[in-house]
mmCIF file of C-alpha atoms in Angstrom:
data_model
loop_
_atom_site.group_PDB
_atom_site.id
_atom_site.type_symbol
_atom_site.label_atom_id
_atom_site.label_comp_id
_atom_site.label_asym_id
_atom_site.label_seq_id
_atom_site.Cartn_x
_atom_site.Cartn_y
_atom_site.Cartn_z
ATOM 1 C CA MET M 12 -33.194 -1.549 6.817
ATOM 2 C CA ALA M 13 -36.367 -2.255 5.138
ATOM 3 C CA SER M 14 -34.618 -4.940 3.154
ATOM 4 C CA ALA M 15 -33.619 -6.835 6.259
ATOM 5 C CA ALA M 16 -37.229 -7.121 7.419
ATOM 6 C CA ALA M 17 -38.361 -8.106 3.971
ATOM 7 C CA PRO M 18 -36.934 -11.635 3.649
ATOM 8 C CA THR M 19 -38.855 -12.788 6.671
ATOM 9 C CA SER M 20 -42.066 -11.530 5.566
ATOM 10 C CA MET M 21 -41.466 -12.860 2.079
ATOM 11 C CA ALA M 22 -40.710 -16.293 3.342
ATOM 12 C CA ALA M 23 -44.165 -16.036 5.253
ATOM 13 C CA ARG M 24 -45.796 -14.896 2.068
ATOM 14 C CA PHE M 25 -44.398 -17.857 0.135
ATOM 15 C CA ALA M 26 -45.506 -20.277 2.804
ATOM 16 C CA SER M 27 -48.883 -18.907 2.828
ATOM 17 C CA MET M 28 -48.937 -19.052 -0.979
ATOM 18 C CA SER M 29 -48.132 -22.730 -1.177
ATOM 19 C CA VAL M 30 -50.536 -23.647 1.386
ATOM 20 C CA SER M 31 -53.491 -21.862 -0.309
ATOM 21 C CA SER M 32 -52.478 -23.617 -3.755
ATOM 22 C CA THR M 33 -53.128 -26.965 -2.229
ATOM 23 C CA THR M 34 -56.894 -26.038 -1.267
ATOM 24 C CA THR M 35 -59.141 -27.764 -3.969
ATOM 25 C CA PRO M 36 -60.527 -25.193 -6.430
ATOM 26 C CA THR M 37 -64.338 -24.953 -6.286
ATOM 27 C CA SER M 38 -65.105 -25.400 -9.924
ATOM 28 C CA ALA M 39 -67.571 -27.621 -11.748
ATOM 29 C CA VAL M 40 -64.595 -29.924 -13.057
ATOM 30 C CA LYS M 41 -63.047 -32.038 -10.262
ATOM 31 C CA LEU M 42 -59.493 -31.807 -10.399
ATOM 32 C CA SER M 43 -57.346 -34.183 -8.224
ATOM 33 C CA SER M 44 -53.718 -33.945 -7.547
ATOM 34 C CA SER M 45 -51.406 -35.688 -5.075
ATOM 35 C CA PHE M 46 -49.733 -32.407 -4.298
ATOM 36 C CA THR M 47 -50.121 -31.837 -0.688
ATOM 37 C CA GLY M 48 -47.719 -29.069 -0.172
ATOM 38 C CA ASN M 49 -43.956 -28.358 -0.307
ATOM 39 C CA SER M 50 -42.150 -30.215 2.175
ATOM 40 C CA ALA M 51 -40.468 -28.415 5.334
ATOM 41 C CA SER M 52 -37.147 -28.670 3.701
ATOM 42 C CA LEU M 53 -38.013 -26.936 0.565
ATOM 43 C CA LEU M 54 -39.658 -24.175 2.567
ATOM 44 C CA SER M 55 -36.504 -23.656 4.531
ATOM 45 C CA LEU M 56 -34.338 -23.320 1.311
ATOM 46 C CA ARG M 57 -36.779 -20.838 -0.011
ATOM 47 C CA ARG M 58 -36.370 -18.711 3.339
ATOM 48 C CA ARG M 59 -32.546 -18.367 2.613
ATOM 49 C CA VAL M 60 -32.703 -17.405 -0.820
ATOM 50 C CA THR M 61 -35.337 -14.753 -0.880
ATOM 51 C CA VAL M 62 -34.697 -11.619 -2.835
ATOM 52 C CA PRO M 63 -36.395 -8.240 -2.227
ATOM 53 C CA LEU M 64 -38.698 -7.569 -5.058
ATOM 54 C CA VAL M 65 -38.370 -3.796 -5.244
ATOM 55 C CA ARG M 66 -34.931 -2.588 -5.654
ATOM 56 C CA PRO M 67 -34.305 0.786 -4.042
ATOM 57 C CA ARG M 68 -34.167 3.415 -7.078
ATOM 58 C CA ASN M 69 -32.429 6.467 -5.598
ATOM 59 C CA LEU M 70 -29.997 8.486 -7.729
ATOM 60 C CA GLN M 71 -27.949 6.616 -10.232
ATOM 61 C CA VAL M 72 -24.881 8.108 -11.684
ATOM 62 C CA HIS M 73 -24.169 6.877 -15.147
ATOM 63 C CA ALA M 74 -20.697 6.863 -16.401
ATOM 64 C CA LYS M 75 -20.833 6.108 -20.077
ATOM 65 C CA GLY M 76 -23.654 4.078 -19.651
ATOM 66 C CA GLY M 77 -22.126 2.324 -16.416
ATOM 67 C CA PHE M 78 -23.557 2.211 -12.881
ATOM 68 C CA ILE M 79 -21.469 3.739 -10.268
ATOM 69 C CA PRO M 80 -21.845 2.276 -6.923
ATOM 70 C CA ALA M 81 -22.541 4.591 -3.931
ATOM 71 C CA GLU M 82 -19.071 4.183 -2.389
ATOM 72 C CA HIS M 83 -17.423 5.397 -5.566
ATOM 73 C CA ARG M 84 -19.311 8.270 -6.449
ATOM 74 C CA TRP M 85 -16.929 10.676 -4.456
ATOM 75 C CA MET M 86 -14.320 10.068 -7.085
ATOM 76 C CA TYR M 87 -16.621 11.145 -9.900
ATOM 77 C CA GLU M 88 -17.511 14.609 -8.220
ATOM 78 C CA GLY M 89 -16.587 17.634 -10.330
ATOM 79 C CA ILE M 90 -16.184 15.775 -13.562
ATOM 80 C CA GLU M 91 -18.358 17.252 -16.155
ATOM 81 C CA LYS M 92 -17.323 15.148 -19.189
ATOM 82 C CA MET M 93 -17.055 11.421 -18.928
ATOM 83 C CA GLY M 94 -14.427 9.826 -21.169
ATOM 84 C CA PRO M 95 -12.146 6.793 -21.465
ATOM 85 C CA ASP M 96 -9.935 6.368 -18.485
ATOM 86 C CA VAL M 97 -6.594 7.303 -19.528
ATOM 87 C CA TRP M 98 -5.037 6.917 -16.198
ATOM 88 C CA ASN M 99 -6.097 3.434 -15.081
ATOM 89 C CA SER M 100 -6.011 1.734 -18.486
ATOM 90 C CA THR M 101 -2.483 1.222 -19.764
ATOM 91 C CA TYR M 102 -1.700 3.086 -22.932
ATOM 92 C CA TYR M 103 -2.104 1.637 -26.270
ATOM 93 C CA PRO M 104 -1.176 3.539 -29.262
ATOM 94 C CA LYS M 105 -3.693 4.376 -32.081
ATOM 95 C CA ALA M 106 -2.834 4.748 -35.755
ATOM 96 C CA ASP M 107 -2.168 8.488 -35.489
ATOM 97 C CA ASP M 108 0.422 7.776 -32.876
ATOM 98 C CA HIS M 109 2.668 6.148 -35.132
ATOM 99 C CA LYS M 110 2.598 7.578 -38.494
ATOM 100 C CA ASN M 111 5.537 7.210 -40.624
ATOM 101 C CA VAL M 112 5.629 10.600 -41.940
ATOM 102 C CA GLU M 113 5.848 12.104 -38.302
ATOM 103 C CA LYS M 114 8.754 9.923 -37.134
ATOM 104 C CA LYS M 115 12.021 11.027 -35.747
ATOM 105 C CA TRP M 116 15.107 10.701 -38.092
ATOM 106 C CA TYR M 117 18.486 10.129 -36.616
ATOM 107 C CA ILE M 118 21.864 10.170 -38.496
ATOM 108 C CA VAL M 119 25.201 8.438 -37.222
ATOM 109 C CA ASP M 120 28.565 8.349 -38.718
ATOM 110 C CA ALA M 121 29.753 5.011 -38.606
ATOM 111 C CA ALA M 122 33.518 5.700 -39.224
ATOM 112 C CA ASP M 123 35.865 4.332 -36.582
ATOM 113 C CA LYS M 124 32.964 2.811 -34.420
ATOM 114 C CA ARG M 125 32.886 -0.748 -32.984
ATOM 115 C CA LEU M 126 30.301 -2.561 -35.165
ATOM 116 C CA GLY M 127 28.355 -4.424 -32.473
ATOM 117 C CA ARG M 128 27.996 -1.578 -30.146
ATOM 118 C CA LEU M 129 26.907 0.852 -33.035
ATOM 119 C CA ALA M 130 24.446 -1.815 -34.207
ATOM 120 C CA SER M 131 22.914 -2.223 -30.790
ATOM 121 C CA THR M 132 22.438 1.573 -30.309
ATOM 122 C CA ILE M 133 20.869 1.753 -33.853
ATOM 123 C CA ALA M 134 18.565 -1.260 -33.026
ATOM 124 C CA ILE M 135 17.330 0.375 -29.816
ATOM 125 C CA HIS M 136 16.332 3.481 -31.712
ATOM 126 C CA ILE M 137 14.627 1.725 -34.532
ATOM 127 C CA ARG M 138 12.667 -0.564 -32.172
ATOM 128 C CA GLY M 139 11.534 2.346 -30.092
ATOM 129 C CA LYS M 140 12.884 1.124 -26.907
ATOM 130 C CA ASP M 141 14.140 4.589 -25.727
ATOM 131 C CA VAL M 142 10.588 5.988 -25.907
ATOM 132 C CA PRO M 143 8.101 5.700 -22.993
ATOM 133 C CA SER M 144 5.382 4.952 -25.401
ATOM 134 C CA PHE M 145 7.185 1.653 -26.518
ATOM 135 C CA THR M 146 4.707 -0.973 -27.572
ATOM 136 C CA PRO M 147 5.957 -4.416 -28.512
ATOM 137 C CA SER M 148 3.532 -5.067 -31.207
ATOM 138 C CA THR M 149 3.637 -1.583 -32.705
ATOM 139 C CA ASP M 150 6.393 0.326 -34.754
ATOM 140 C CA MET M 151 7.041 3.195 -32.247
ATOM 141 C CA GLY M 152 10.627 3.813 -33.298
ATOM 142 C CA ALA M 153 12.449 6.069 -35.443
ATOM 143 C CA TYR M 154 14.444 6.059 -38.679
ATOM 144 C CA VAL M 155 18.284 5.824 -38.625
ATOM 145 C CA VAL M 156 20.571 6.907 -41.461
ATOM 146 C CA VAL M 157 24.043 5.575 -41.064
ATOM 147 C CA ILE M 158 26.822 7.132 -43.252
ATOM 148 C CA ASN M 159 30.485 6.155 -43.949
ATOM 149 C CA ALA M 160 29.418 2.401 -43.427
ATOM 150 C CA GLY M 161 32.574 1.417 -45.123
ATOM 151 C CA LYS M 162 34.755 2.703 -42.434
ATOM 152 C CA VAL M 163 33.014 0.712 -39.608
ATOM 153 C CA ALA M 164 35.717 -0.891 -37.455
ATOM 154 C CA VAL M 165 36.074 -4.179 -35.560
ATOM 155 C CA THR M 166 38.744 -4.848 -32.703
ATOM 156 C CA GLY M 167 41.248 -7.617 -32.713
ATOM 157 C CA LYS M 168 41.721 -9.837 -35.470
ATOM 158 C CA LYS M 169 38.163 -9.969 -36.579
ATOM 159 C CA ARG M 170 38.988 -7.913 -39.771
ATOM 160 C CA ASP M 171 40.552 -11.109 -41.151
ATOM 161 C CA GLN M 172 38.949 -13.889 -39.155
ATOM 162 C CA LYS M 173 35.252 -12.933 -38.850
ATOM 163 C CA LEU M 174 33.347 -14.811 -41.352
ATOM 164 C CA TYR M 175 30.169 -13.838 -43.014
ATOM 165 C CA ARG M 176 28.189 -16.967 -44.301
ATOM 166 C CA ARG M 177 25.458 -17.536 -46.714
ATOM 167 C CA HIS M 178 23.659 -20.272 -48.407
ATOM 168 C CA SER M 179 22.367 -20.647 -51.839
ATOM 169 C CA GLY M 180 19.829 -23.177 -50.951
ATOM 170 C CA ARG M 181 21.573 -25.968 -53.136
ATOM 171 C CA PRO M 182 23.590 -28.877 -51.608
ATOM 172 C CA GLY M 183 27.208 -27.741 -51.099
ATOM 173 C CA GLY M 184 26.192 -24.085 -51.811
ATOM 174 C CA MET M 185 27.593 -22.647 -48.429
ATOM 175 C CA LYS M 186 29.716 -19.577 -49.116
ATOM 176 C CA GLU M 187 32.081 -17.758 -46.679
ATOM 177 C CA GLU M 188 33.528 -14.359 -46.893
ATOM 178 C CA THR M 189 35.862 -12.422 -44.416
ATOM 179 C CA PHE M 190 34.900 -9.203 -43.076
ATOM 180 C CA ASP M 191 37.526 -7.643 -44.970
ATOM 181 C CA ASN M 192 36.542 -9.018 -48.215
ATOM 182 C CA LEU M 193 32.852 -8.238 -47.669
ATOM 183 C CA GLN M 194 33.872 -4.697 -46.798
ATOM 184 C CA LYS M 195 35.556 -4.245 -50.063
ATOM 185 C CA ARG M 196 32.844 -5.798 -52.130
ATOM 186 C CA ILE M 197 29.563 -4.571 -50.249
ATOM 187 C CA PRO M 198 30.252 -2.520 -47.275
ATOM 188 C CA GLU M 199 26.725 -1.709 -46.491
ATOM 189 C CA ARG M 200 25.856 -5.483 -45.906
ATOM 190 C CA ILE M 201 28.137 -5.439 -42.895
ATOM 191 C CA VAL M 202 26.139 -2.938 -40.726
ATOM 192 C CA GLU M 203 22.665 -4.186 -42.262
ATOM 193 C CA HIS M 204 23.700 -7.820 -41.180
ATOM 194 C CA ALA M 205 24.647 -6.595 -37.668
ATOM 195 C CA VAL M 206 21.472 -4.618 -37.069
ATOM 196 C CA ARG M 207 19.094 -7.184 -38.569
ATOM 197 C CA GLY M 208 20.325 -9.801 -36.065
ATOM 198 C CA MET M 209 19.477 -7.403 -33.210
ATOM 199 C CA LEU M 210 16.049 -6.515 -34.509
ATOM 200 C CA PRO M 211 13.039 -8.777 -33.823
ATOM 201 C CA LYS M 212 12.581 -11.689 -36.279
ATOM 202 C CA GLY M 213 9.120 -11.836 -37.823
ATOM 203 C CA ARG M 214 6.823 -9.427 -39.660
ATOM 204 C CA LEU M 215 7.199 -6.365 -37.413
ATOM 205 C CA GLY M 216 10.854 -6.913 -37.464
ATOM 206 C CA ARG M 217 11.100 -6.964 -41.197
ATOM 207 C CA ARG M 218 9.143 -3.791 -41.528
ATOM 208 C CA LEU M 219 11.655 -2.155 -38.733
ATOM 209 C CA PHE M 220 14.531 -3.287 -40.783
ATOM 210 C CA THR M 221 13.442 -1.138 -43.753
ATOM 211 C CA HIS M 222 13.651 2.029 -41.432
ATOM 212 C CA LEU M 223 17.500 1.636 -41.544
ATOM 213 C CA LYS M 224 19.151 3.258 -44.328
ATOM 214 C CA VAL M 225 22.842 2.626 -44.799
ATOM 215 C CA TYR M 226 25.247 4.440 -47.116
ATOM 216 C CA ASN M 227 28.952 3.737 -47.971
ATOM 217 C CA GLY M 228 29.946 7.350 -48.365
ATOM 218 C CA SER M 229 29.208 10.528 -46.462
ATOM 219 C CA ASP M 230 26.303 11.380 -48.911
ATOM 220 C CA HIS M 231 22.706 10.483 -48.186
ATOM 221 C CA PRO M 232 19.417 11.403 -49.947
ATOM 222 C CA HIS M 233 17.612 12.094 -46.729
ATOM 223 C CA VAL M 234 18.541 15.801 -46.233
ATOM 224 C CA ALA M 235 14.873 16.968 -46.392
ATOM 225 C CA GLN M 236 14.115 14.880 -43.446
ATOM 226 C CA GLN M 237 16.576 16.798 -41.227
ATOM 227 C CA PRO M 238 17.867 13.947 -39.350
ATOM 228 C CA ALA M 239 19.190 14.842 -35.896
ATOM 229 C CA PRO M 240 22.419 13.134 -34.480
ATOM 230 C CA LEU M 241 21.691 9.674 -32.921
ATOM 231 C CA PRO M 242 22.345 10.110 -29.080
ATOM 232 C CA ILE M 243 24.843 7.501 -28.138
ATOM 233 C CA THR M 244 25.279 6.554 -24.384
ATOM 234 C CA ASP M 245 27.851 3.765 -25.048
ATOM 235 C CA LYS M 246 31.225 4.840 -23.542
ATOM 236 C CA ARG M 247 33.261 2.297 -25.521
ATOM 237 C CA ILE M 248 31.552 2.594 -29.022
ATOM 238 C CA ASN M 249 34.543 4.602 -30.575
ATOM 239 C CA ILE M 250 37.684 2.818 -31.395
ATOM 240 C CA VAL M 251 40.495 4.643 -29.588
ATOM 241 C CA GLN M 252 43.254 4.828 -32.164
ATOM 242 C CA MET K 20 -40.462 -48.263 -31.739
ATOM 243 C CA THR K 21 -41.981 -45.072 -32.873
ATOM 244 C CA ARG K 22 -40.277 -42.943 -35.333
ATOM 245 C CA VAL K 23 -38.446 -40.026 -33.636
ATOM 246 C CA LYS K 24 -37.085 -37.290 -35.683
ATOM 247 C CA ARG K 25 -34.199 -35.392 -33.953
ATOM 248 C CA GLY K 26 -35.735 -31.893 -34.582
ATOM 249 C CA TYR K 27 -33.271 -29.125 -34.101
ATOM 250 C CA VAL K 28 -31.470 -30.466 -30.981
ATOM 251 C CA ALA K 29 -28.124 -30.849 -32.726
ATOM 252 C CA ARG K 30 -28.548 -27.424 -34.233
ATOM 253 C CA LYS K 31 -29.089 -25.771 -31.001
ATOM 254 C CA ARG K 32 -26.106 -27.402 -29.560
ATOM 255 C CA ARG K 33 -23.727 -26.523 -32.420
ATOM 256 C CA LYS K 34 -25.333 -22.915 -32.454
ATOM 257 C CA ASN K 35 -23.537 -22.148 -29.211
ATOM 258 C CA ILE K 36 -20.175 -23.158 -30.492
ATOM 259 C CA PHE K 37 -20.967 -21.076 -33.581
ATOM 260 C CA THR K 38 -21.431 -17.911 -31.466
ATOM 261 C CA LEU K 39 -18.183 -18.634 -29.695
ATOM 262 C CA THR K 40 -16.252 -18.772 -32.809
ATOM 263 C CA SER K 41 -17.863 -16.215 -34.880
ATOM 264 C CA GLY K 42 -15.216 -14.023 -36.733
ATOM 265 C CA PHE K 43 -12.678 -16.870 -37.020
ATOM 266 C CA GLN K 44 -10.831 -17.356 -40.168
ATOM 267 C CA GLY K 45 -12.097 -19.703 -43.015
ATOM 268 C CA ALA K 46 -13.763 -23.093 -41.945
ATOM 269 C CA HIS K 47 -12.962 -22.322 -38.320
ATOM 270 C CA SER K 48 -16.126 -20.451 -37.950
ATOM 271 C CA LYS K 49 -18.229 -22.305 -40.505
ATOM 272 C CA LEU K 50 -17.784 -26.099 -40.300
ATOM 273 C CA PHE K 51 -18.688 -27.682 -36.799
ATOM 274 C CA ARG K 52 -15.862 -29.939 -36.413
ATOM 275 C CA THR K 53 -13.150 -27.515 -36.876
ATOM 276 C CA ALA K 54 -15.090 -24.865 -35.012
ATOM 277 C CA ASN K 55 -15.576 -26.900 -32.083
ATOM 278 C CA GLN K 56 -11.735 -27.584 -31.969
ATOM 279 C CA GLN K 57 -11.014 -23.911 -32.467
ATOM 280 C CA GLY K 58 -13.565 -23.119 -29.880
ATOM 281 C CA MET K 59 -11.900 -25.324 -27.196
ATOM 282 C CA ARG K 60 -8.562 -23.740 -27.973
ATOM 283 C CA ALA K 61 -9.867 -20.477 -27.743
ATOM 284 C CA LEU K 62 -11.328 -21.096 -24.336
ATOM 285 C CA ALA K 63 -8.070 -22.627 -23.168
ATOM 286 C CA SER K 64 -5.858 -19.652 -24.473
ATOM 287 C CA SER K 65 -8.258 -17.326 -22.897
ATOM 288 C CA TYR K 66 -7.942 -18.968 -19.443
ATOM 289 C CA ARG K 67 -4.162 -19.162 -19.704
ATOM 290 C CA ASP K 68 -3.817 -15.626 -21.043
ATOM 291 C CA ARG K 69 -5.861 -14.143 -18.135
ATOM 292 C CA ASN K 70 -3.020 -15.012 -16.009
ATOM 293 C CA ARG K 71 -0.399 -14.297 -18.577
ATOM 294 C CA ARG K 72 -1.877 -10.686 -19.012
ATOM 295 C CA LYS K 73 -0.898 -9.835 -15.499
ATOM 296 C CA ARG K 74 2.670 -10.776 -16.189
ATOM 297 C CA ASP K 75 2.841 -9.106 -19.783
ATOM 298 C CA LEU K 76 1.589 -5.829 -18.417
ATOM 299 C CA ARG K 77 4.118 -5.567 -15.752
ATOM 300 C CA ARG K 78 6.741 -6.413 -18.240
ATOM 301 C CA LEU K 79 5.498 -3.634 -20.328
ATOM 302 C CA TRP K 80 5.143 -1.012 -17.722
ATOM 303 C CA ILE K 81 8.871 -1.875 -16.764
ATOM 304 C CA THR K 82 10.103 -1.360 -20.278
ATOM 305 C CA ARG K 83 8.405 1.975 -20.533
ATOM 306 C CA ILE K 84 9.537 3.122 -17.025
ATOM 307 C CA ASN K 85 13.184 2.108 -18.229
ATOM 308 C CA ALA K 86 12.935 4.105 -21.255
ATOM 309 C CA ALA K 87 11.783 7.093 -19.718
ATOM 310 C CA ALA K 88 14.149 6.965 -16.558
ATOM 311 C CA ARG K 89 17.117 6.686 -19.056
ATOM 312 C CA ASN K 90 15.998 9.854 -20.984
ATOM 313 C CA ASN K 91 16.343 11.416 -17.535
ATOM 314 C CA GLY K 92 19.796 9.848 -16.828
ATOM 315 C CA ILE K 93 18.931 6.943 -14.465
ATOM 316 C CA SER K 94 18.380 3.309 -15.035
ATOM 317 C CA TYR K 95 15.288 1.477 -14.136
ATOM 318 C CA ASN K 96 16.954 -0.454 -11.188
ATOM 319 C CA LYS K 97 18.394 2.717 -9.682
ATOM 320 C CA LEU K 98 15.283 4.599 -10.056
ATOM 321 C CA ILE K 99 13.113 1.701 -8.214
ATOM 322 C CA GLN K 100 15.715 1.624 -5.491
ATOM 323 C CA ASN K 101 15.687 5.398 -5.089
ATOM 324 C CA LEU K 102 11.750 5.223 -4.891
ATOM 325 C CA TYR K 103 11.750 2.688 -2.271
ATOM 326 C CA GLN K 104 14.284 4.650 -0.129
ATOM 327 C CA ASN K 105 12.254 7.694 -0.467
ATOM 328 C CA GLN K 106 9.081 5.735 0.478
ATOM 329 C CA ILE K 107 7.254 6.634 -2.647
ATOM 330 C CA LEU K 108 4.802 3.916 -3.171
ATOM 331 C CA LEU K 109 3.703 4.533 -6.644
ATOM 332 C CA ASN K 110 3.284 1.270 -8.631
ATOM 333 C CA ARG K 111 4.764 0.453 -12.058
ATOM 334 C CA LYS K 112 1.472 0.783 -13.835
ATOM 335 C CA MET K 113 0.990 4.481 -12.454
ATOM 336 C CA LEU K 114 4.793 5.197 -13.207
ATOM 337 C CA ALA K 115 4.431 4.015 -16.581
ATOM 338 C CA GLN K 116 1.319 6.235 -17.425
ATOM 339 C CA ILE K 117 2.899 9.144 -15.629
ATOM 340 C CA ALA K 118 5.896 8.938 -17.607
ATOM 341 C CA LEU K 119 3.708 8.907 -20.876
ATOM 342 C CA LEU K 120 0.921 11.325 -19.900
ATOM 343 C CA ASP K 121 2.477 13.833 -17.478
ATOM 344 C CA THR K 122 6.308 14.352 -18.222
ATOM 345 C CA ASN K 123 6.550 17.323 -15.839
ATOM 346 C CA CYS K 124 5.312 15.051 -12.933
ATOM 347 C CA PHE K 125 7.672 12.605 -13.837
ATOM 348 C CA SER K 126 10.698 14.884 -13.679
ATOM 349 C CA THR K 127 9.267 16.186 -10.474
ATOM 350 C CA ILE K 128 9.324 12.655 -9.157
ATOM 351 C CA MET K 129 13.124 12.226 -10.341
ATOM 352 C CA LYS K 130 14.087 15.685 -8.814
ATOM 353 C CA LYS K 131 12.603 14.558 -5.395
ATOM 354 C CA ILE K 132 14.570 11.227 -5.415
ATOM 355 C CA ASN K 133 17.688 12.813 -6.444
ATOM 356 C CA GLU K 134 17.605 14.910 -3.224
#
């Protein structure tokens, strides 16, 4: 290789250059300098660090302005158009990939379904965990419509013993209500409370929560969105009467 | 002692910090003392997150593979077990990208491991 021979000749050239610089210039003005040449240690350092001045400029393949080393060029054979590497860089969704108008809509009938298991399935679909393009920082999930929310079921003695608590903010302002009472008063709140507890807490979580639509009866205003039945894989979600 | 003006020595030092914190919110990119602190925090976060990034991305790939596998009727743990038993050496990054970009290929892999 030419480059291997270059360093030694470079070093020799440097050595000769330093020697020539110490010869006193033949000019009218007499310059005196105490410099007597670089010491041997400095010269030996130079010998090790020499860099060939001329870079071999054979064919350079440019990929989006980047230089491809010789060993990698076989990978780029046959590719006419260079673009972003979709295979080697992990997918991150663009704005077009999660437009609200193009999201899926699901519908589920809450009658005689266990509250927690139902809420869990709903939360998974709203968050988007069932989709391979899931991204925790973006909203890749679907909309879910829940009907017959007033008929959601709980097992055991929860109907009379499960308490829903809220606080008005003032001292002594804690209010409790049983499941049964709340279902008579505001039935939608039960399903909403359950799903909200299963969604992430934060700005994104609050926005995800707005994708849940709960209705007491069996009518809902989202017929135009043609919601598909929510796929449920939980085998114990139905109350066996 | 002769009078020595400091010139722009301090400005040169501060300019480096300001290039680091350009784009930061409010005073964090305008006032030197706060910008200095925010610059230090930024560098520390950057160091820590270079190692975090490896962990975070692997978590993301696993979640994505789990979703795709469950759509095909298998859970992530069973999928990985089957892949190892069939000596398919695809790593999680590639599996996640295949599940996203080439669903046909992913179902072919599923069929192969179900044999």
